[in-house]
PDB file of C-alpha atoms in Angstrom:
ATOM      1  CA  UNK C 243     -17.145  73.708 -18.126  1.00  0.00           C
ATOM      2  CA  UNK C 244     -14.559  71.538 -19.241  1.00  0.00           C
ATOM      3  CA  UNK C 245     -11.878  74.619 -21.507  1.00  0.00           C
ATOM      4  CA  UNK C 246      -9.844  73.662 -23.847  1.00  0.00           C
ATOM      5  CA  UNK C 247      -7.008  76.013 -25.212  1.00  0.00           C
ATOM      6  CA  UNK C 248      -5.075  76.052 -28.089  1.00  0.00           C
ATOM      7  CA  UNK C 249      -1.649  78.060 -28.506  1.00  0.00           C
ATOM      8  CA  UNK C 250      -2.666  79.987 -31.427  1.00  0.00           C
ATOM      9  CA  UNK C 251      -5.982  80.312 -34.001  1.00  0.00           C
ATOM     10  CA  UNK C 252      -4.163  80.956 -36.728  1.00  0.00           C
ATOM     11  CA  UNK C 253      -0.152  79.991 -38.062  1.00  0.00           C
ATOM     12  CA  UNK C 254       1.385  80.468 -40.936  1.00  0.00           C
ATOM     13  CA  UNK C 255       4.840  78.657 -41.479  1.00  0.00           C
ATOM     14  CA  UNK C 256       7.496  77.844 -44.482  1.00  0.00           C
ATOM     15  CA  UNK C 257       7.827  74.533 -45.912  1.00  0.00           C
ATOM     16  CA  UNK C 258      11.097  73.168 -43.676  1.00  0.00           C
ATOM     17  CA  UNK C 259      10.536  74.938 -40.661  1.00  0.00           C
ATOM     18  CA  UNK C 260       9.860  73.047 -37.065  1.00  0.00           C
ATOM     19  CA  UNK C 261       5.710  73.449 -35.855  1.00  0.00           C
ATOM     20  CA  UNK C 262       4.868  72.893 -32.186  1.00  0.00           C
ATOM     21  CA  UNK C 263       1.182  72.899 -31.370  1.00  0.00           C
ATOM     22  CA  UNK C 264       0.404  73.840 -27.659  1.00  0.00           C
ATOM     23  CA  UNK C 265      -3.106  72.541 -26.366  1.00  0.00           C
ATOM     24  CA  UNK C 266      -3.975  73.080 -22.589  1.00  0.00           C
ATOM     25  CA  UNK C 267      -7.178  71.470 -20.573  1.00  0.00           C
ATOM     26  CA  UNK C 268      -7.972  72.459 -16.979  1.00  0.00           C
ATOM     27  CA  UNK C 269     -10.014  69.590 -15.929  1.00  0.00           C
ATOM     28  CA  UNK C 270      -7.627  67.018 -14.647  1.00  0.00           C
ATOM     29  CA  UNK C 271      -8.759  64.636 -17.532  1.00  0.00           C
ATOM     30  CA  UNK C 272      -6.458  62.057 -18.766  1.00  0.00           C
ATOM     31  CA  UNK C 273      -6.938  61.419 -22.131  1.00  0.00           C
ATOM     32  CA  UNK C 274      -6.362  64.134 -24.988  1.00  0.00           C
ATOM     33  CA  UNK C 275      -6.386  64.184 -28.204  1.00  0.00           C
ATOM     34  CA  UNK C 276      -5.081  65.132 -31.899  1.00  0.00           C
ATOM     35  CA  UNK C 277      -6.878  65.483 -35.023  1.00  0.00           C
ATOM     36  CA  UNK C 278      -7.109  67.309 -38.169  1.00  0.00           C
ATOM     37  CA  UNK C 279     -10.402  68.179 -40.247  1.00  0.00           C
ATOM     38  CA  UNK C 280     -10.040  68.848 -44.236  1.00  0.00           C
ATOM     39  CA  UNK C 281     -13.375  69.372 -45.957  1.00  0.00           C
ATOM     40  CA  UNK C 282     -14.116  66.471 -47.217  1.00  0.00           C
ATOM     41  CA  UNK C 283     -12.097  64.179 -45.126  1.00  0.00           C
ATOM     42  CA  UNK C 284     -13.481  64.863 -41.929  1.00  0.00           C
ATOM     43  CA  UNK C 285     -11.945  64.630 -38.730  1.00  0.00           C
ATOM     44  CA  UNK C 286      -8.884  62.427 -38.189  1.00  0.00           C
ATOM     45  CA  UNK C 287      -7.114  61.338 -35.365  1.00  0.00           C
ATOM     46  CA  UNK C 288      -3.631  62.269 -35.602  1.00  0.00           C
ATOM     47  CA  UNK C 289      -1.914  60.989 -31.964  1.00  0.00           C
ATOM     48  CA  UNK C 290      -3.905  60.513 -28.257  1.00  0.00           C
ATOM     49  CA  UNK C 291      -2.165  60.315 -24.869  1.00  0.00           C
ATOM     50  CA  UNK C 292      -3.942  58.449 -22.212  1.00  0.00           C
ATOM     51  CA  UNK C 293      -1.079  59.401 -19.701  1.00  0.00           C
ATOM     52  CA  UNK C 294       1.293  61.826 -19.326  1.00  0.00           C
ATOM     53  CA  UNK C 295       4.204  60.113 -21.493  1.00  0.00           C
ATOM     54  CA  UNK C 296       2.069  57.888 -22.977  1.00  0.00           C
ATOM     55  CA  UNK C 297       1.286  58.291 -26.401  1.00  0.00           C
ATOM     56  CA  UNK C 298      -0.209  55.971 -28.929  1.00  0.00           C
ATOM     57  CA  UNK C 299      -0.915  56.542 -32.676  1.00  0.00           C
ATOM     58  CA  UNK C 300      -3.643  56.981 -34.804  1.00  0.00           C
ATOM     59  CA  UNK C 301      -4.707  56.643 -37.948  1.00  0.00           C
ATOM     60  CA  UNK C 302      -2.663  59.159 -39.389  1.00  0.00           C
ATOM     61  CA  UNK C 303       0.424  59.908 -37.644  1.00  0.00           C
ATOM     62  CA  UNK C 304       3.136  60.452 -40.560  1.00  0.00           C
ATOM     63  CA  UNK C 305       5.096  63.758 -40.638  1.00  0.00           C
ATOM     64  CA  UNK C 306       3.956  64.400 -36.966  1.00  0.00           C
ATOM     65  CA  UNK C 307       4.946  63.382 -33.298  1.00  0.00           C
ATOM     66  CA  UNK C 308       3.602  64.401 -30.024  1.00  0.00           C
ATOM     67  CA  UNK C 309       5.128  65.160 -26.429  1.00  0.00           C
ATOM     68  CA  UNK C 310       2.876  65.110 -23.111  1.00  0.00           C
ATOM     69  CA  UNK C 311       5.688  65.924 -20.175  1.00  0.00           C
ATOM     70  CA  UNK C 312       2.789  67.407 -17.601  1.00  0.00           C
ATOM     71  CA  UNK C 313      -0.918  65.790 -17.801  1.00  0.00           C
ATOM     72  CA  UNK C 314      -2.356  69.499 -18.518  1.00  0.00           C
ATOM     73  CA  UNK C 315      -0.385  69.894 -21.852  1.00  0.00           C
ATOM     74  CA  UNK C 316      -0.252  68.365 -24.680  1.00  0.00           C
ATOM     75  CA  UNK C 317       1.797  69.093 -28.177  1.00  0.00           C
ATOM     76  CA  UNK C 318       1.719  68.174 -31.165  1.00  0.00           C
ATOM     77  CA  UNK C 319       4.950  69.087 -33.455  1.00  0.00           C
ATOM     78  CA  UNK C 320       5.609  69.335 -36.834  1.00  0.00           C
ATOM     79  CA  UNK C 321       8.712  67.829 -37.825  1.00  0.00           C
ATOM     80  CA  UNK C 322       9.629  69.122 -41.098  1.00  0.00           C
ATOM     81  CA  UNK C 323       7.001  71.607 -42.001  1.00  0.00           C
ATOM     82  CA  UNK C 324       5.240  70.494 -45.870  1.00  0.00           C
ATOM     83  CA  UNK C 325       2.124  71.999 -47.564  1.00  0.00           C
ATOM     84  CA  UNK C 326       0.016  69.066 -47.418  1.00  0.00           C
ATOM     85  CA  UNK C 327       0.369  69.539 -43.299  1.00  0.00           C
ATOM     86  CA  UNK C 328      -1.784  73.055 -43.972  1.00  0.00           C
ATOM     87  CA  UNK C 329      -5.113  72.197 -41.867  1.00  0.00           C
ATOM     88  CA  UNK C 330      -7.732  73.013 -38.945  1.00  0.00           C
ATOM     89  CA  UNK C 331      -5.993  71.116 -36.379  1.00  0.00           C
ATOM     90  CA  UNK C 332      -8.106  69.976 -32.956  1.00  0.00           C
ATOM     91  CA  UNK C 333      -6.414  68.641 -30.056  1.00  0.00           C
ATOM     92  CA  UNK C 334      -9.132  67.571 -27.481  1.00  0.00           C
ATOM     93  CA  UNK C 335      -9.841  65.990 -23.827  1.00  0.00           C
ATOM     94  CA  UNK C 336     -12.184  63.740 -22.155  1.00  0.00           C
ATOM     95  CA  UNK C 337     -14.736  63.301 -20.012  1.00  0.00           C
ATOM     96  CA  UNK C 338     -15.164  60.013 -17.020  1.00  0.00           C
ATOM     97  CA  UNK C 339     -18.121  59.517 -19.976  1.00  0.00           C
ATOM     98  CA  UNK C 340     -15.742  59.632 -22.839  1.00  0.00           C
ATOM     99  CA  UNK C 341     -17.026  62.816 -24.291  1.00  0.00           C
ATOM    100  CA  UNK C 342     -14.785  64.496 -26.139  1.00  0.00           C
ATOM    101  CA  UNK C 343     -14.221  68.425 -25.792  1.00  0.00           C
ATOM    102  CA  UNK C 344     -12.717  70.514 -28.061  1.00  0.00           C
ATOM    103  CA  UNK C 345     -10.500  73.452 -28.757  1.00  0.00           C
ATOM    104  CA  UNK C 346     -10.682  76.355 -30.278  1.00  0.00           C
ATOM    105  CA  UNK C 347      -8.998  75.066 -33.408  1.00  0.00           C
ATOM    106  CA  UNK C 348      -5.508  76.137 -35.112  1.00  0.00           C
ATOM    107  CA  UNK C 349      -5.748  77.179 -38.756  1.00  0.00           C
ATOM    108  CA  UNK C 350      -2.229  75.874 -40.202  1.00  0.00           C
ATOM    109  CA  UNK C 351      -1.211  77.566 -43.159  1.00  0.00           C
ATOM    110  CA  UNK C 352       2.310  76.289 -44.173  1.00  0.00           C
ATOM    111  CA  UNK C 353       3.956  77.486 -47.816  1.00  0.00           C
TER     112      UNK C 353
ATOM    113  CA  UNK E   1     -12.376  48.671 -38.367  1.00  0.00           C
ATOM    114  CA  UNK E   2     -15.826  50.815 -36.748  1.00  0.00           C
ATOM    115  CA  UNK E   3     -17.530  53.213 -39.568  1.00  0.00           C
ATOM    116  CA  UNK E   4     -19.670  55.980 -39.836  1.00  0.00           C
ATOM    117  CA  UNK E   5     -21.930  57.195 -42.619  1.00  0.00           C
ATOM    118  CA  UNK E   6     -23.530  60.870 -42.454  1.00  0.00           C
ATOM    119  CA  UNK E   7     -25.768  61.694 -44.983  1.00  0.00           C
ATOM    120  CA  UNK E   8     -27.207  64.406 -46.624  1.00  0.00           C
ATOM    121  CA  UNK E   9     -23.813  65.293 -46.611  1.00  0.00           C
ATOM    122  CA  UNK E  10     -25.705  69.258 -46.429  1.00  0.00           C
ATOM    123  CA  UNK E  11     -28.925  70.378 -46.246  1.00  0.00           C
ATOM    124  CA  UNK E  12     -30.802  73.482 -46.992  1.00  0.00           C
ATOM    125  CA  UNK E  13     -34.221  74.400 -44.635  1.00  0.00           C
ATOM    126  CA  UNK E  14     -36.438  77.121 -44.556  1.00  0.00           C
ATOM    127  CA  UNK E  15     -37.199  78.201 -40.960  1.00  0.00           C
ATOM    128  CA  UNK E  16     -39.378  76.300 -39.091  1.00  0.00           C
ATOM    129  CA  UNK E  17     -39.063  73.916 -41.692  1.00  0.00           C
ATOM    130  CA  UNK E  18     -39.028  70.520 -39.487  1.00  0.00           C
ATOM    131  CA  UNK E  19     -36.275  67.787 -40.980  1.00  0.00           C
ATOM    132  CA  UNK E  20     -33.628  65.121 -39.617  1.00  0.00           C
ATOM    133  CA  UNK E  21     -30.259  64.658 -40.082  1.00  0.00           C
ATOM    134  CA  UNK E  22     -29.034  60.761 -40.794  1.00  0.00           C
ATOM    135  CA  UNK E  23     -25.945  58.799 -38.905  1.00  0.00           C
ATOM    136  CA  UNK E  24     -25.201  55.388 -39.896  1.00  0.00           C
ATOM    137  CA  UNK E  25     -22.791  53.855 -37.810  1.00  0.00           C
ATOM    138  CA  UNK E  26     -20.719  50.176 -38.260  1.00  0.00           C
ATOM    139  CA  UNK E  27     -18.861  49.338 -34.732  1.00  0.00           C
ATOM    140  CA  UNK E  28     -19.019  45.303 -33.237  1.00  0.00           C
ATOM    141  CA  UNK E  29     -20.245  46.335 -29.992  1.00  0.00           C
ATOM    142  CA  UNK E  30     -21.681  50.075 -29.516  1.00  0.00           C
ATOM    143  CA  UNK E  31     -20.628  52.711 -26.516  1.00  0.00           C
ATOM    144  CA  UNK E  32     -21.101  55.808 -26.880  1.00  0.00           C
ATOM    145  CA  UNK E  33     -22.672  57.339 -30.229  1.00  0.00           C
ATOM    146  CA  UNK E  34     -22.222  61.098 -30.080  1.00  0.00           C
ATOM    147  CA  UNK E  35     -23.850  64.182 -31.202  1.00  0.00           C
ATOM    148  CA  UNK E  36     -21.874  67.331 -32.369  1.00  0.00           C
ATOM    149  CA  UNK E  37     -22.251  71.157 -33.413  1.00  0.00           C
ATOM    150  CA  UNK E  38     -19.670  73.041 -35.374  1.00  0.00           C
ATOM    151  CA  UNK E  39     -19.548  76.757 -36.216  1.00  0.00           C
ATOM    152  CA  UNK E  40     -17.366  77.613 -39.119  1.00  0.00           C
ATOM    153  CA  UNK E  41     -13.872  78.143 -38.061  1.00  0.00           C
ATOM    154  CA  UNK E  42     -14.657  76.806 -34.325  1.00  0.00           C
ATOM    155  CA  UNK E  43     -13.676  73.259 -32.161  1.00  0.00           C
ATOM    156  CA  UNK E  44     -16.638  70.878 -32.737  1.00  0.00           C
ATOM    157  CA  UNK E  45     -19.160  71.690 -29.671  1.00  0.00           C
ATOM    158  CA  UNK E  46     -20.305  68.524 -27.636  1.00  0.00           C
ATOM    159  CA  UNK E  47     -24.403  68.266 -27.781  1.00  0.00           C
ATOM    160  CA  UNK E  48     -25.578  64.500 -26.738  1.00  0.00           C
ATOM    161  CA  UNK E  49     -24.809  60.800 -26.059  1.00  0.00           C
ATOM    162  CA  UNK E  50     -26.457  57.778 -26.929  1.00  0.00           C
ATOM    163  CA  UNK E  51     -25.346  54.614 -25.469  1.00  0.00           C
ATOM    164  CA  UNK E  52     -28.747  52.254 -26.043  1.00  0.00           C
ATOM    165  CA  UNK E  53     -31.257  51.379 -29.082  1.00  0.00           C
ATOM    166  CA  UNK E  54     -34.335  53.497 -28.084  1.00  0.00           C
ATOM    167  CA  UNK E  55     -33.173  55.949 -26.144  1.00  0.00           C
ATOM    168  CA  UNK E  56     -33.394  59.325 -27.216  1.00  0.00           C
ATOM    169  CA  UNK E  57     -32.166  63.024 -25.633  1.00  0.00           C
ATOM    170  CA  UNK E  58     -33.826  67.306 -26.263  1.00  0.00           C
ATOM    171  CA  UNK E  59     -32.349  69.743 -26.323  1.00  0.00           C
ATOM    172  CA  UNK E  60     -34.203  73.045 -27.078  1.00  0.00           C
ATOM    173  CA  UNK E  61     -35.017  72.316 -30.675  1.00  0.00           C
ATOM    174  CA  UNK E  62     -33.037  68.877 -30.936  1.00  0.00           C
ATOM    175  CA  UNK E  63     -33.860  65.649 -30.586  1.00  0.00           C
ATOM    176  CA  UNK E  64     -31.453  62.573 -31.103  1.00  0.00           C
ATOM    177  CA  UNK E  65     -32.153  59.183 -31.084  1.00  0.00           C
ATOM    178  CA  UNK E  66     -31.048  55.943 -31.851  1.00  0.00           C
ATOM    179  CA  UNK E  67     -31.445  52.383 -33.168  1.00  0.00           C
ATOM    180  CA  UNK E  68     -29.427  49.362 -33.555  1.00  0.00           C
ATOM    181  CA  UNK E  69     -27.810  50.545 -37.177  1.00  0.00           C
ATOM    182  CA  UNK E  70     -28.274  53.950 -36.706  1.00  0.00           C
ATOM    183  CA  UNK E  71     -29.761  57.756 -35.267  1.00  0.00           C
ATOM    184  CA  UNK E  72     -30.966  60.162 -36.202  1.00  0.00           C
ATOM    185  CA  UNK E  73     -30.547  64.023 -34.840  1.00  0.00           C
ATOM    186  CA  UNK E  74     -34.569  65.328 -35.629  1.00  0.00           C
ATOM    187  CA  UNK E  75     -34.211  69.722 -35.983  1.00  0.00           C
ATOM    188  CA  UNK E  76     -37.929  71.081 -35.047  1.00  0.00           C
ATOM    189  CA  UNK E  77     -38.771  73.904 -36.187  1.00  0.00           C
ATOM    190  CA  UNK E  78     -35.307  75.469 -37.036  1.00  0.00           C
ATOM    191  CA  UNK E  79     -34.287  79.018 -37.508  1.00  0.00           C
ATOM    192  CA  UNK E  80     -31.750  80.130 -38.840  1.00  0.00           C
ATOM    193  CA  UNK E  81     -28.727  80.185 -35.578  1.00  0.00           C
ATOM    194  CA  UNK E  82     -29.301  76.371 -36.362  1.00  0.00           C
ATOM    195  CA  UNK E  83     -27.085  76.993 -39.476  1.00  0.00           C
ATOM    196  CA  UNK E  84     -23.984  74.636 -38.235  1.00  0.00           C
ATOM    197  CA  UNK E  85     -22.161  71.331 -39.564  1.00  0.00           C
ATOM    198  CA  UNK E  86     -23.505  68.495 -37.350  1.00  0.00           C
ATOM    199  CA  UNK E  87     -21.502  65.561 -36.570  1.00  0.00           C
ATOM    200  CA  UNK E  88     -21.784  62.810 -35.481  1.00  0.00           C
ATOM    201  CA  UNK E  89     -19.310  59.803 -33.991  1.00  0.00           C
ATOM    202  CA  UNK E  90     -19.440  56.470 -32.769  1.00  0.00           C
ATOM    203  CA  UNK E  91     -16.941  54.323 -30.287  1.00  0.00           C
ATOM    204  CA  UNK E  92     -16.658  51.009 -29.953  1.00  0.00           C
ATOM    205  CA  UNK E  93     -15.186  48.573 -27.349  1.00  0.00           C
ATOM    206  CA  UNK E  94     -12.174  48.294 -26.533  1.00  0.00           C
ATOM    207  CA  UNK E  95     -10.323  49.898 -23.808  1.00  0.00           C
ATOM    208  CA  UNK E  96      -8.797  52.934 -25.475  1.00  0.00           C
ATOM    209  CA  UNK E  97     -11.446  56.569 -25.083  1.00  0.00           C
ATOM    210  CA  UNK E  98     -10.699  57.014 -29.731  1.00  0.00           C
ATOM    211  CA  UNK E  99     -13.703  57.886 -31.066  1.00  0.00           C
ATOM    212  CA  UNK E 100     -14.798  57.476 -35.188  1.00  0.00           C
ATOM    213  CA  UNK E 101     -16.152  60.849 -36.165  1.00  0.00           C
ATOM    214  CA  UNK E 102     -18.743  60.879 -39.729  1.00  0.00           C
ATOM    215  CA  UNK E 103     -17.814  63.451 -42.398  1.00  0.00           C
ATOM    216  CA  UNK E 104     -20.875  66.160 -40.695  1.00  0.00           C
ATOM    217  CA  UNK E 105     -23.892  67.066 -42.295  1.00  0.00           C
ATOM    218  CA  UNK E 106     -23.415  70.889 -43.262  1.00  0.00           C
ATOM    219  CA  UNK E 107     -27.150  71.963 -42.251  1.00  0.00           C
ATOM    220  CA  UNK E 108     -28.350  75.723 -43.625  1.00  0.00           C
ATOM    221  CA  UNK E 109     -31.485  77.639 -42.367  1.00  0.00           C
ATOM    222  CA  UNK E 110     -32.832  79.855 -45.041  1.00  0.00           C
ATOM    223  CA  UNK E 111     -35.174  82.867 -42.573  1.00  0.00           C
TER     224      UNK E 111
END
């Protein structure tokens, strides 16, 4: 079974703080993804990575950056957290058949 | 641009009352249609992949079907434990492995 783990289930940060969300997969998959999920808006892709040190912007990259130094680890960085970044953040990886496998999610609250 | 529309937004069924969830899509050259189940506060869980019109996949009380314009997730004699949000996603042509997700259908099954 594919296992995707995320560093925190719940996180509370203050406006202006730098926030790191980490994701680790154990299947040696090439591709990894970061989404945010909000009520009424569904899943929206922030960034994805198709190899170590390679990244590509998704649909809503503004205010975020990513880092992939090792194949199994993909980090999402909020340089200066804002209240409109309060959301559920989901990491995923995909198999050779392109089905995506998700982590449990991090519910981030920015106050 | 790929588009996915799911309907209805929410569905309430009595236990044992069969029904179908709809996923309409627009994509130039479908490379896969994916169904996921998501429980509250958790990451989506992969259910099925369909690739071509006429294809069907089954798992317990769920059956997914595909036409050239839409997919249906049929739920036969649902139980309360089938209550969840069901997400549909498509993959279009191109080298990357991005999926476009619908906003989901929230299913509630009353005992």
